[in-house]
Structure formats: structure tokens, C-alpha cells
mmCIF file of C-alpha atoms in Angstrom:
data_model
loop_
_atom_site.group_PDB
_atom_site.id
_atom_site.type_symbol
_atom_site.label_atom_id
_atom_site.label_comp_id
_atom_site.label_asym_id
_atom_site.label_seq_id
_atom_site.Cartn_x
_atom_site.Cartn_y
_atom_site.Cartn_z
ATOM 1 C CA UNK A 1 -0.116 -0.043 -0.006
ATOM 2 C CA UNK A 2 3.027 2.332 0.471
ATOM 3 C CA UNK A 3 3.272 3.000 -3.188
ATOM 4 C CA UNK A 4 -0.398 3.843 -3.721
ATOM 5 C CA UNK A 5 -1.676 7.434 -3.583
ATOM 6 C CA UNK A 6 -3.849 7.999 -0.618
ATOM 7 C CA UNK A 7 -5.474 11.135 -2.362
ATOM 8 C CA UNK A 8 -7.001 8.583 -4.823
ATOM 9 C CA UNK A 9 -9.264 6.443 -2.615
ATOM 10 C CA UNK A 10 -10.871 4.889 -5.618
ATOM 11 C CA UNK A 11 -7.721 2.685 -5.711
ATOM 12 C CA UNK A 12 -9.113 0.953 -2.616
ATOM 13 C CA UNK A 13 -12.554 0.147 -3.967
ATOM 14 C CA UNK A 14 -14.564 3.255 -3.045
ATOM 15 C CA UNK A 15 -16.849 5.165 -5.432
ATOM 16 C CA UNK A 16 -15.859 8.492 -6.916
ATOM 17 C CA UNK A 17 -15.696 11.005 -4.188
ATOM 18 C CA UNK A 18 -17.195 8.594 -1.695
ATOM 19 C CA UNK A 19 -14.087 9.261 0.304
ATOM 20 C CA UNK A 20 -12.803 12.804 0.732
ATOM 21 C CA UNK A 21 -9.341 13.478 2.345
ATOM 22 C CA UNK A 22 -8.947 16.359 4.734
ATOM 23 C CA UNK A 23 -6.430 18.013 7.069
ATOM 24 C CA UNK A 24 -6.849 18.411 10.761
ATOM 25 C CA UNK A 25 -4.583 20.830 12.579
ATOM 26 C CA UNK A 26 -3.351 19.925 16.119
ATOM 27 C CA UNK A 27 -2.591 22.621 18.827
ATOM 28 C CA UNK A 28 1.084 21.870 18.725
ATOM 29 C CA UNK A 29 1.379 22.556 15.107
ATOM 30 C CA UNK A 30 1.215 19.342 13.328
ATOM 31 C CA UNK A 31 -1.079 18.572 10.415
ATOM 32 C CA UNK A 32 -3.018 15.208 10.396
ATOM 33 C CA UNK A 33 -4.174 13.511 7.250
ATOM 34 C CA UNK A 34 -7.631 11.939 7.452
ATOM 35 C CA UNK A 35 -10.420 10.428 5.352
ATOM 36 C CA UNK A 36 -14.110 11.097 5.541
ATOM 37 C CA UNK A 37 -16.137 8.124 4.164
ATOM 38 C CA UNK A 38 -19.693 8.820 3.049
ATOM 39 C CA UNK A 39 -22.143 5.976 3.821
ATOM 40 C CA UNK A 40 -23.314 4.011 0.734
ATOM 41 C CA UNK A 41 -27.038 4.856 0.793
ATOM 42 C CA UNK A 42 -26.309 8.580 1.446
ATOM 43 C CA UNK A 43 -23.915 8.412 -1.561
ATOM 44 C CA UNK A 44 -26.569 6.857 -3.840
ATOM 45 C CA UNK A 45 -29.053 9.543 -2.860
ATOM 46 C CA UNK A 46 -26.551 12.276 -3.839
ATOM 47 C CA UNK A 47 -24.616 10.446 -6.487
ATOM 48 C CA UNK A 48 -24.965 12.979 -9.189
ATOM 49 C CA UNK A 49 -23.576 15.784 -7.100
ATOM 50 C CA UNK A 50 -20.631 13.751 -5.906
ATOM 51 C CA UNK A 51 -19.736 12.329 -9.260
ATOM 52 C CA UNK A 52 -19.804 15.901 -10.829
ATOM 53 C CA UNK A 53 -17.775 17.387 -8.050
ATOM 54 C CA UNK A 54 -14.318 18.335 -9.136
ATOM 55 C CA UNK A 55 -11.500 16.959 -6.929
ATOM 56 C CA UNK A 56 -11.234 19.058 -3.840
ATOM 57 C CA UNK A 57 -7.955 19.207 -1.983
ATOM 58 C CA UNK A 58 -7.676 18.139 1.625
ATOM 59 C CA UNK A 59 -7.211 21.700 2.698
ATOM 60 C CA UNK A 60 -10.705 22.633 1.255
ATOM 61 C CA UNK A 61 -12.639 19.680 2.586
ATOM 62 C CA UNK A 62 -15.366 21.985 4.225
ATOM 63 C CA UNK A 63 -16.282 23.063 0.678
ATOM 64 C CA UNK A 64 -17.040 19.462 -0.446
ATOM 65 C CA UNK A 65 -20.481 17.821 -0.864
ATOM 66 C CA UNK A 66 -19.428 15.079 1.458
ATOM 67 C CA UNK A 67 -18.839 17.538 4.336
ATOM 68 C CA UNK A 68 -22.305 19.033 3.752
ATOM 69 C CA UNK A 69 -23.873 15.478 4.025
ATOM 70 C CA UNK A 70 -22.130 14.958 7.358
ATOM 71 C CA UNK A 71 -22.483 18.319 8.990
ATOM 72 C CA UNK A 72 -25.997 19.446 7.791
ATOM 73 C CA UNK A 73 -27.901 16.222 8.382
ATOM 74 C CA UNK A 74 -29.385 16.087 11.917
ATOM 75 C CA UNK A 75 -29.637 12.399 11.603
ATOM 76 C CA UNK A 76 -26.041 11.687 10.736
ATOM 77 C CA UNK A 77 -23.870 9.602 13.003
ATOM 78 C CA UNK A 78 -20.024 9.601 13.083
ATOM 79 C CA UNK A 79 -17.758 6.803 13.866
ATOM 80 C CA UNK A 80 -14.171 8.105 14.437
ATOM 81 C CA UNK A 81 -11.711 5.408 13.785
ATOM 82 C CA UNK A 82 -8.350 5.066 15.417
ATOM 83 C CA UNK A 83 -6.265 2.459 13.671
ATOM 84 C CA UNK A 84 -3.511 0.185 15.005
ATOM 85 C CA UNK A 85 0.250 0.434 14.852
ATOM 86 C CA UNK A 86 1.966 0.947 11.495
ATOM 87 C CA UNK A 87 0.708 1.737 8.050
ATOM 88 C CA UNK A 88 -1.846 4.342 7.016
ATOM 89 C CA UNK A 89 -5.639 4.891 6.857
ATOM 90 C CA UNK A 90 -5.583 2.662 3.767
ATOM 91 C CA UNK A 91 -3.431 -0.245 5.131
ATOM 92 C CA UNK A 92 -4.591 -3.937 4.989
ATOM 93 C CA UNK A 93 -8.199 -4.595 6.218
ATOM 94 C CA UNK A 94 -8.863 -1.022 7.227
ATOM 95 C CA UNK A 95 -10.695 0.094 4.063
ATOM 96 C CA UNK A 96 -12.990 -2.950 4.311
ATOM 97 C CA UNK A 97 -13.516 -2.006 8.047
ATOM 98 C CA UNK A 98 -14.772 1.411 7.018
ATOM 99 C CA UNK A 99 -17.342 -0.095 4.734
ATOM 100 C CA UNK A 100 -18.407 -2.597 7.371
ATOM 101 C CA UNK A 101 -18.747 -0.042 10.044
ATOM 102 C CA UNK A 102 -21.291 1.919 8.063
ATOM 103 C CA UNK A 103 -23.269 -1.176 6.837
ATOM 104 C CA UNK A 104 -25.676 -1.311 9.809
ATOM 105 C CA UNK A 105 -27.090 2.121 8.743
ATOM 106 C CA UNK A 106 -25.801 3.008 5.346
ATOM 107 C CA UNK A 107 -27.898 6.226 5.167
ATOM 108 C CA UNK A 108 -26.494 7.598 8.585
ATOM 109 C CA UNK A 109 -23.140 6.225 9.699
ATOM 110 C CA UNK A 110 -20.264 8.361 8.381
ATOM 111 C CA UNK A 111 -16.578 7.280 9.207
ATOM 112 C CA UNK A 112 -13.750 9.598 9.949
ATOM 113 C CA UNK A 113 -10.423 7.764 9.868
ATOM 114 C CA UNK A 114 -7.258 9.624 10.778
ATOM 115 C CA UNK A 115 -3.429 8.920 10.539
ATOM 116 C CA UNK A 116 -1.502 9.901 13.617
ATOM 117 C CA UNK A 117 1.512 12.133 13.486
ATOM 118 C CA UNK A 118 4.328 10.394 11.663
ATOM 119 C CA UNK A 119 1.976 7.932 9.984
ATOM 120 C CA UNK A 120 1.082 8.202 6.267
ATOM 121 C CA UNK A 121 0.972 11.838 5.078
ATOM 122 C CA UNK A 122 0.616 13.289 8.552
ATOM 123 C CA UNK A 123 3.504 15.496 9.789
ATOM 124 C CA UNK A 124 5.454 14.939 13.040
ATOM 125 C CA UNK A 125 6.890 12.149 15.032
ATOM 126 C CA UNK A 126 4.790 9.766 17.037
ATOM 127 C CA UNK A 127 4.890 9.305 20.892
ATOM 128 C CA UNK A 128 2.135 8.639 23.458
ATOM 129 C CA UNK A 129 1.304 12.179 24.292
ATOM 130 C CA UNK A 130 1.436 13.148 20.707
ATOM 131 C CA UNK A 131 -0.939 10.489 19.489
ATOM 132 C CA UNK A 132 -3.400 11.394 22.221
ATOM 133 C CA UNK A 133 -3.128 15.086 21.217
ATOM 134 C CA UNK A 134 -3.973 13.885 17.654
ATOM 135 C CA UNK A 135 -6.907 11.947 18.849
ATOM 136 C CA UNK A 136 -8.179 14.918 20.882
ATOM 137 C CA UNK A 137 -7.707 17.306 17.979
ATOM 138 C CA UNK A 138 -9.708 14.944 15.614
ATOM 139 C CA UNK A 139 -12.657 14.713 17.954
ATOM 140 C CA UNK A 140 -12.566 18.537 18.508
ATOM 141 C CA UNK A 141 -12.636 18.967 14.727
ATOM 142 C CA UNK A 142 -15.733 16.738 14.614
ATOM 143 C CA UNK A 143 -17.479 18.638 17.375
ATOM 144 C CA UNK A 144 -16.382 22.214 16.401
ATOM 145 C CA UNK A 145 -16.110 22.187 12.656
ATOM 146 C CA UNK A 146 -18.354 19.344 11.448
ATOM 147 C CA UNK A 147 -20.876 20.390 14.242
ATOM 148 C CA UNK A 148 -21.576 16.676 15.343
ATOM 149 C CA UNK A 149 -22.581 16.647 18.968
ATOM 150 C CA UNK A 150 -20.827 14.096 21.103
ATOM 151 C CA UNK A 151 -24.024 12.019 21.551
ATOM 152 C CA UNK A 152 -23.836 11.205 17.806
ATOM 153 C CA UNK A 153 -20.209 10.146 17.947
ATOM 154 C CA UNK A 154 -18.699 6.666 18.680
ATOM 155 C CA UNK A 155 -15.053 6.247 19.206
ATOM 156 C CA UNK A 156 -13.698 2.983 17.693
ATOM 157 C CA UNK A 157 -10.104 1.828 18.243
ATOM 158 C CA UNK A 158 -8.133 -1.228 17.195
ATOM 159 C CA UNK A 159 -5.035 -2.455 18.850
ATOM 160 C CA UNK A 160 -2.853 0.706 19.484
ATOM 161 C CA UNK A 161 -5.947 2.707 18.468
ATOM 162 C CA UNK A 162 -7.745 1.306 21.586
ATOM 163 C CA UNK A 163 -5.221 2.956 23.794
ATOM 164 C CA UNK A 164 -5.767 6.189 21.885
ATOM 165 C CA UNK A 165 -9.520 5.987 22.016
ATOM 166 C CA UNK A 166 -9.522 5.184 25.706
ATOM 167 C CA UNK A 167 -7.184 8.225 26.373
ATOM 168 C CA UNK A 168 -9.292 10.476 24.427
ATOM 169 C CA UNK A 169 -12.563 9.427 25.880
ATOM 170 C CA UNK A 170 -11.120 9.845 29.321
ATOM 171 C CA UNK A 171 -9.696 13.340 28.485
ATOM 172 C CA UNK A 172 -12.989 14.668 27.378
ATOM 173 C CA UNK A 173 -14.915 13.485 30.314
ATOM 174 C CA UNK A 174 -12.321 14.632 32.797
ATOM 175 C CA UNK A 175 -11.600 18.067 31.302
ATOM 176 C CA UNK A 176 -14.881 18.945 29.722
ATOM 177 C CA UNK A 177 -17.524 16.464 31.164
ATOM 178 C CA UNK A 178 -18.224 15.492 27.451
ATOM 179 C CA UNK A 179 -19.543 12.046 27.027
ATOM 180 C CA UNK A 180 -19.809 10.260 23.708
ATOM 181 C CA UNK A 181 -22.481 7.895 22.490
ATOM 182 C CA UNK A 182 -20.086 4.959 22.950
ATOM 183 C CA UNK A 183 -16.432 3.655 22.898
ATOM 184 C CA UNK A 184 -15.661 0.406 21.112
ATOM 185 C CA UNK A 185 -12.267 -1.155 21.721
ATOM 186 C CA UNK A 186 -11.179 -3.958 19.405
ATOM 187 C CA UNK A 187 -8.184 -6.155 20.542
ATOM 188 C CA UNK A 188 -7.283 -3.894 23.375
ATOM 189 C CA UNK A 189 -4.393 -4.202 25.780
ATOM 190 C CA UNK A 190 -4.159 -3.286 29.479
ATOM 191 C CA UNK A 191 -0.907 -1.306 29.313
ATOM 192 C CA UNK A 192 2.301 -1.519 27.450
ATOM 193 C CA UNK A 193 4.465 -3.165 30.199
ATOM 194 C CA UNK A 194 1.953 -6.015 30.500
ATOM 195 C CA UNK A 195 1.484 -6.253 26.757
ATOM 196 C CA UNK A 196 5.110 -6.705 26.139
ATOM 197 C CA UNK A 197 5.166 -9.684 28.576
ATOM 198 C CA UNK A 198 2.541 -11.366 26.478
ATOM 199 C CA UNK A 199 2.935 -10.076 23.039
ATOM 200 C CA UNK A 200 4.170 -12.259 20.184
ATOM 201 C CA UNK A 201 4.860 -11.062 16.672
ATOM 202 C CA UNK A 202 2.329 -13.050 14.492
ATOM 203 C CA UNK A 203 1.940 -15.401 17.487
ATOM 204 C CA UNK A 204 5.411 -16.849 16.738
ATOM 205 C CA UNK A 205 8.109 -14.553 18.194
ATOM 206 C CA UNK A 206 7.733 -13.646 21.948
ATOM 207 C CA UNK A 207 9.078 -10.267 23.117
ATOM 208 C CA UNK A 208 9.512 -10.361 26.831
ATOM 209 C CA UNK A 209 7.298 -13.323 27.780
ATOM 210 C CA UNK A 210 10.381 -15.370 28.768
ATOM 211 C CA UNK A 211 10.898 -13.025 31.648
ATOM 212 C CA UNK A 212 7.588 -13.706 33.205
ATOM 213 C CA UNK A 213 9.055 -15.922 35.960
ATOM 214 C CA UNK A 214 11.573 -13.064 36.808
ATOM 215 C CA UNK A 215 9.706 -10.163 38.259
ATOM 216 C CA UNK A 216 12.833 -7.973 38.950
ATOM 217 C CA UNK A 217 13.932 -8.301 35.314
ATOM 218 C CA UNK A 218 10.430 -7.477 34.098
ATOM 219 C CA UNK A 219 10.580 -4.225 36.209
ATOM 220 C CA UNK A 220 14.042 -3.520 34.898
ATOM 221 C CA UNK A 221 13.143 -3.644 31.305
ATOM 222 C CA UNK A 222 9.781 -2.000 31.837
ATOM 223 C CA UNK A 223 11.578 0.959 33.422
ATOM 224 C CA UNK A 224 13.024 1.749 29.867
ATOM 225 C CA UNK A 225 9.617 2.271 28.336
ATOM 226 C CA UNK A 226 8.901 5.851 27.489
ATOM 227 C CA UNK A 227 5.351 5.323 26.565
ATOM 228 C CA UNK A 228 3.299 3.109 28.943
ATOM 229 C CA UNK A 229 -0.295 3.526 27.464
ATOM 230 C CA UNK A 230 -1.976 2.646 30.787
ATOM 231 C CA UNK A 231 -5.431 1.890 29.257
ATOM 232 C CA UNK A 232 -6.564 0.024 32.341
ATOM 233 C CA UNK A 233 -6.221 3.164 34.572
ATOM 234 C CA UNK A 234 -7.695 5.416 31.960
ATOM 235 C CA UNK A 235 -10.834 3.192 31.499
ATOM 236 C CA UNK A 236 -11.243 3.084 35.304
ATOM 237 C CA UNK A 237 -11.166 6.850 35.350
ATOM 238 C CA UNK A 238 -13.440 7.160 32.334
ATOM 239 C CA UNK A 239 -16.158 4.960 33.937
ATOM 240 C CA UNK A 240 -15.852 6.571 37.356
ATOM 241 C CA UNK A 241 -16.119 10.242 36.091
ATOM 242 C CA UNK A 242 -18.848 9.685 33.598
ATOM 243 C CA UNK A 243 -22.521 10.102 34.404
ATOM 244 C CA UNK A 244 -23.295 7.742 31.413
ATOM 245 C CA UNK A 245 -20.937 5.572 29.635
ATOM 246 C CA UNK A 246 -21.301 2.906 26.857
ATOM 247 C CA UNK A 247 -18.060 0.921 26.670
ATOM 248 C CA UNK A 248 -17.549 -2.333 24.500
ATOM 249 C CA UNK A 249 -14.667 -4.612 24.192
ATOM 250 C CA UNK A 250 -14.378 -7.001 21.341
ATOM 251 C CA UNK A 251 -11.593 -9.503 20.934
ATOM 252 C CA UNK A 252 -10.845 -12.724 19.031
ATOM 253 C CA UNK A 253 -9.634 -15.749 20.635
ATOM 254 C CA UNK A 254 -7.346 -16.508 17.736
ATOM 255 C CA UNK A 255 -5.567 -13.151 18.075
ATOM 256 C CA UNK A 256 -2.011 -14.404 18.525
ATOM 257 C CA UNK A 257 -0.545 -10.930 18.922
ATOM 258 C CA UNK A 258 -2.574 -9.537 21.765
ATOM 259 C CA UNK A 259 -4.356 -12.174 23.909
ATOM 260 C CA UNK A 260 -8.148 -11.837 24.611
ATOM 261 C CA UNK A 261 -7.278 -11.917 28.253
ATOM 262 C CA UNK A 262 -6.442 -8.281 28.005
ATOM 263 C CA UNK A 263 -9.905 -7.390 27.061
ATOM 264 C CA UNK A 264 -11.261 -9.742 29.782
ATOM 265 C CA UNK A 265 -9.100 -7.866 32.424
ATOM 266 C CA UNK A 266 -10.285 -4.524 31.113
ATOM 267 C CA UNK A 267 -13.950 -5.697 31.401
ATOM 268 C CA UNK A 268 -13.538 -6.366 35.048
ATOM 269 C CA UNK A 269 -11.728 -3.131 35.767
ATOM 270 C CA UNK A 270 -14.410 -1.209 33.925
ATOM 271 C CA UNK A 271 -17.272 -3.051 35.755
ATOM 272 C CA UNK A 272 -15.512 -2.669 39.160
ATOM 273 C CA UNK A 273 -15.280 1.136 38.431
ATOM 274 C CA UNK A 274 -19.087 1.507 38.296
ATOM 275 C CA UNK A 275 -19.153 0.795 42.144
ATOM 276 C CA UNK A 276 -17.913 3.336 44.646
ATOM 277 C CA UNK A 277 -17.048 0.552 47.125
ATOM 278 C CA UNK A 278 -15.459 -1.672 44.451
ATOM 279 C CA UNK A 279 -16.445 -5.178 43.367
ATOM 280 C CA UNK A 280 -14.583 -8.382 43.133
ATOM 281 C CA UNK A 281 -14.396 -10.448 40.031
ATOM 282 C CA UNK A 282 -16.557 -13.106 41.724
ATOM 283 C CA UNK A 283 -19.221 -10.459 42.621
ATOM 284 C CA UNK A 284 -19.281 -9.329 38.998
ATOM 285 C CA UNK A 285 -19.528 -12.848 37.696
ATOM 286 C CA UNK A 286 -22.548 -13.521 40.006
ATOM 287 C CA UNK A 287 -24.510 -10.645 38.379
ATOM 288 C CA UNK A 288 -23.279 -9.980 34.887
ATOM 289 C CA UNK A 289 -25.281 -10.990 31.853
ATOM 290 C CA UNK A 290 -23.762 -13.952 29.938
ATOM 291 C CA UNK A 291 -24.732 -15.450 26.700
ATOM 292 C CA UNK A 292 -23.024 -18.381 24.971
ATOM 293 C CA UNK A 293 -22.859 -17.618 21.204
ATOM 294 C CA UNK A 294 -21.489 -21.209 20.506
ATOM 295 C CA UNK A 295 -19.224 -21.069 17.501
ATOM 296 C CA UNK A 296 -19.706 -17.186 17.617
ATOM 297 C CA UNK A 297 -17.985 -16.975 20.996
ATOM 298 C CA UNK A 298 -19.481 -15.297 24.022
ATOM 299 C CA UNK A 299 -21.117 -12.158 25.076
ATOM 300 C CA UNK A 300 -21.024 -10.603 28.452
ATOM 301 C CA UNK A 301 -22.323 -7.236 29.883
ATOM 302 C CA UNK A 302 -22.452 -5.258 32.958
ATOM 303 C CA UNK A 303 -25.286 -2.728 33.464
ATOM 304 C CA UNK A 304 -25.040 -0.227 36.416
ATOM 305 C CA UNK A 305 -28.510 1.310 36.801
ATOM 306 C CA UNK A 306 -28.897 1.625 32.995
ATOM 307 C CA UNK A 307 -26.377 4.450 33.058
ATOM 308 C CA UNK A 308 -23.064 2.763 32.760
ATOM 309 C CA UNK A 309 -23.012 -0.176 30.340
ATOM 310 C CA UNK A 310 -19.934 -2.280 29.911
ATOM 311 C CA UNK A 311 -19.910 -4.970 27.139
ATOM 312 C CA UNK A 312 -17.403 -7.638 26.246
ATOM 313 C CA UNK A 313 -17.627 -9.963 23.145
ATOM 314 C CA UNK A 314 -15.014 -12.617 22.649
ATOM 315 C CA UNK A 315 -15.390 -14.293 19.269
ATOM 316 C CA UNK A 316 -13.649 -17.456 18.175
ATOM 317 C CA UNK A 317 -12.213 -16.307 14.851
ATOM 318 C CA UNK A 318 -11.128 -12.998 13.468
ATOM 319 C CA UNK A 319 -7.447 -12.639 14.293
ATOM 320 C CA UNK A 320 -5.867 -9.438 15.256
ATOM 321 C CA UNK A 321 -6.854 -7.309 12.269
ATOM 322 C CA UNK A 322 -9.522 -8.891 10.096
ATOM 323 C CA UNK A 323 -11.974 -8.795 13.126
ATOM 324 C CA UNK A 324 -12.555 -5.023 12.475
ATOM 325 C CA UNK A 325 -14.358 -6.045 9.241
ATOM 326 C CA UNK A 326 -16.681 -8.462 11.074
ATOM 327 C CA UNK A 327 -20.425 -7.907 11.658
ATOM 328 C CA UNK A 328 -20.042 -8.065 15.452
ATOM 329 C CA UNK A 329 -18.231 -4.676 15.263
ATOM 330 C CA UNK A 330 -20.834 -2.967 13.049
ATOM 331 C CA UNK A 331 -23.701 -4.529 15.049
ATOM 332 C CA UNK A 332 -22.176 -3.022 18.246
ATOM 333 C CA UNK A 333 -21.811 0.411 16.753
ATOM 334 C CA UNK A 334 -25.480 0.162 15.490
ATOM 335 C CA UNK A 335 -26.750 -0.863 18.891
ATOM 336 C CA UNK A 336 -24.901 2.069 20.481
ATOM 337 C CA UNK A 337 -26.528 4.374 18.064
ATOM 338 C CA UNK A 338 -29.826 2.658 18.596
ATOM 339 C CA UNK A 339 -30.408 2.420 14.815
#
């Protein structure tokens, strides 16, 4: 994908002008490259206008037909997608994921996908705080420029993007008391030190897992990490500080890069955070909703007074990346939007 022009999304199977590139400025001077994907039914209803529209540069996105379809429709919903480590908005299964995300309501669900600083055509050098700043700037653009209220926005993250999405959601509720329609984390991890002790490249090459029997060596090597990505603590804070929260974790059992056990751990941390006095895993297990989906895996949820909803779906198949294209993700987004 590296040799393909991101400014020509038709190369990736999209209709003419169904995807429009745009630039998003960050408060520290970087310029992020992003895609806005028009949902198919909305495209069909406005096909003549979109086909006739001359190519509009990323700097003039607000003049495009697509921007108007997003910002002027009071029924539009927006999924802001934070992708995983490496590559661009068009890498691998990502373009298929955008099509799938909108499939539940193809006349309403728009997708905004962004490349972090140092990725693709975005400027800058990536680090934890920088990527969080990028995520905040992207959401701020959606609220301030596109005029999409938070209750019509779902944040979706995959792999590294789950850490970005969790940090962004926690930032907005902590700083501005802004709550989104929902947050969906696909193939999440608890934090970077824990991940490195369990992570394997393609499920074959372990990183630090041989050090698990040696806690002192674990702490020694973890001390060199500059970016810790403590999603577990951020999710706890997000749930505690929110009046309403709709958080869903989706993971595949055949994800050989990040174990599904990370999402299970995050589920318990989030459910525990709904109680001021705290809850043990045993107490959560006694009350949580559980449904066996047989070959489809399992679904569990925790509902605190109808205000704080925590969901976890562990599916049997989907790997680390392809899972983003699966119906369980699109259905979760549709359920959050109540479409």
C-alpha cells in the first residue's frame, strides 16, 4: 500500500468522491491527514452531485459535498476510527472495516479515519502524548467544525488505537464533562508493560514473555519504556467520572498478537469502576449477563442502573486485524446508536 496514492481512494474500491481527504490541525502545530467516508445509501441519494464534483484538496474539505452531507444532516452519526500500529488509513483490512462500520445504517453512519503524526501523510513524530493530542484534535474537529454533537459520535479503536480511543474519551470526560454515544475497543491491551510480557509477533516470536518468571527483570526492562499506554487506569477513570458511559470490548480468541485475556481484564476493571465501594471479579460474575454464542464465541455485559454499560464480546475467529471487518463490530456500533 505504500506506493499507492492516498489522495485517490478509488484505488481501494471506493466510489468516486465517496471518500474525501482532509487535514486536521493539532494545537502543537502538526497537520494530520484523514479520510471522511460517506455511507453508501447517502452516497446513492446524492450520487450526481458527488460524481460531478471536481477533486477538492484536503485543505478545502469543508467546501465538499461530503462535508455538507455529514454536517448538515441532523440524523447523521459519526464513527471516529483510530487504527493500529503501522501503516496508513488505507492499510490492510482498514478500508474494508470502514465499509463494514457503516453497513448497519448505510444512510446515516459516516466514518472519519485519521493517520496519527508520523503515519502516512501526517506530519510529526509519534509518541504517546502526541498520539493522544492527535485523537483529541480529531474529535474537537468533529465537534467544532463538522458540528456533530458528542451524543452522535462513537469512538472506535483497534490495537494501538484502543489506547488512543480510551485516552481521548477519558480526556473529554475529565476536562470537559463531554460523554460520547459509545466507545468500542477492538483487540485492546491493558498497558504497554503488561503487553510486552505477553505479546508475540504474528503469534510466533515472543518479546519479553520469557521474563515472566523473573519479576525483577520485568521491572528492569519496563523501566526503559517511555510510552506506557495505561489503558486500564484510563478506562477506570473514564467509567468513574462519567454520568453515562457505553463501553464495549471486542476480541478474538485466535488473536495471536494480543491475547483476549487483556480485554477480559479491562472488562472487570471497568465493571468494578461502576461501584464506589469496588467489586470483586466473583461479585461481578454473579450478576453480569452472559450469553453463549456457541461457534460465535460469548457475550457478557454489566449494566449499572442503566447509566453505565460495559460489554465484552469474545469471538472465536477474526485474528488481530480482520476482526475489524466483522459484523459483530458494525452491530455493536449500530446498537450504541440505537439504529
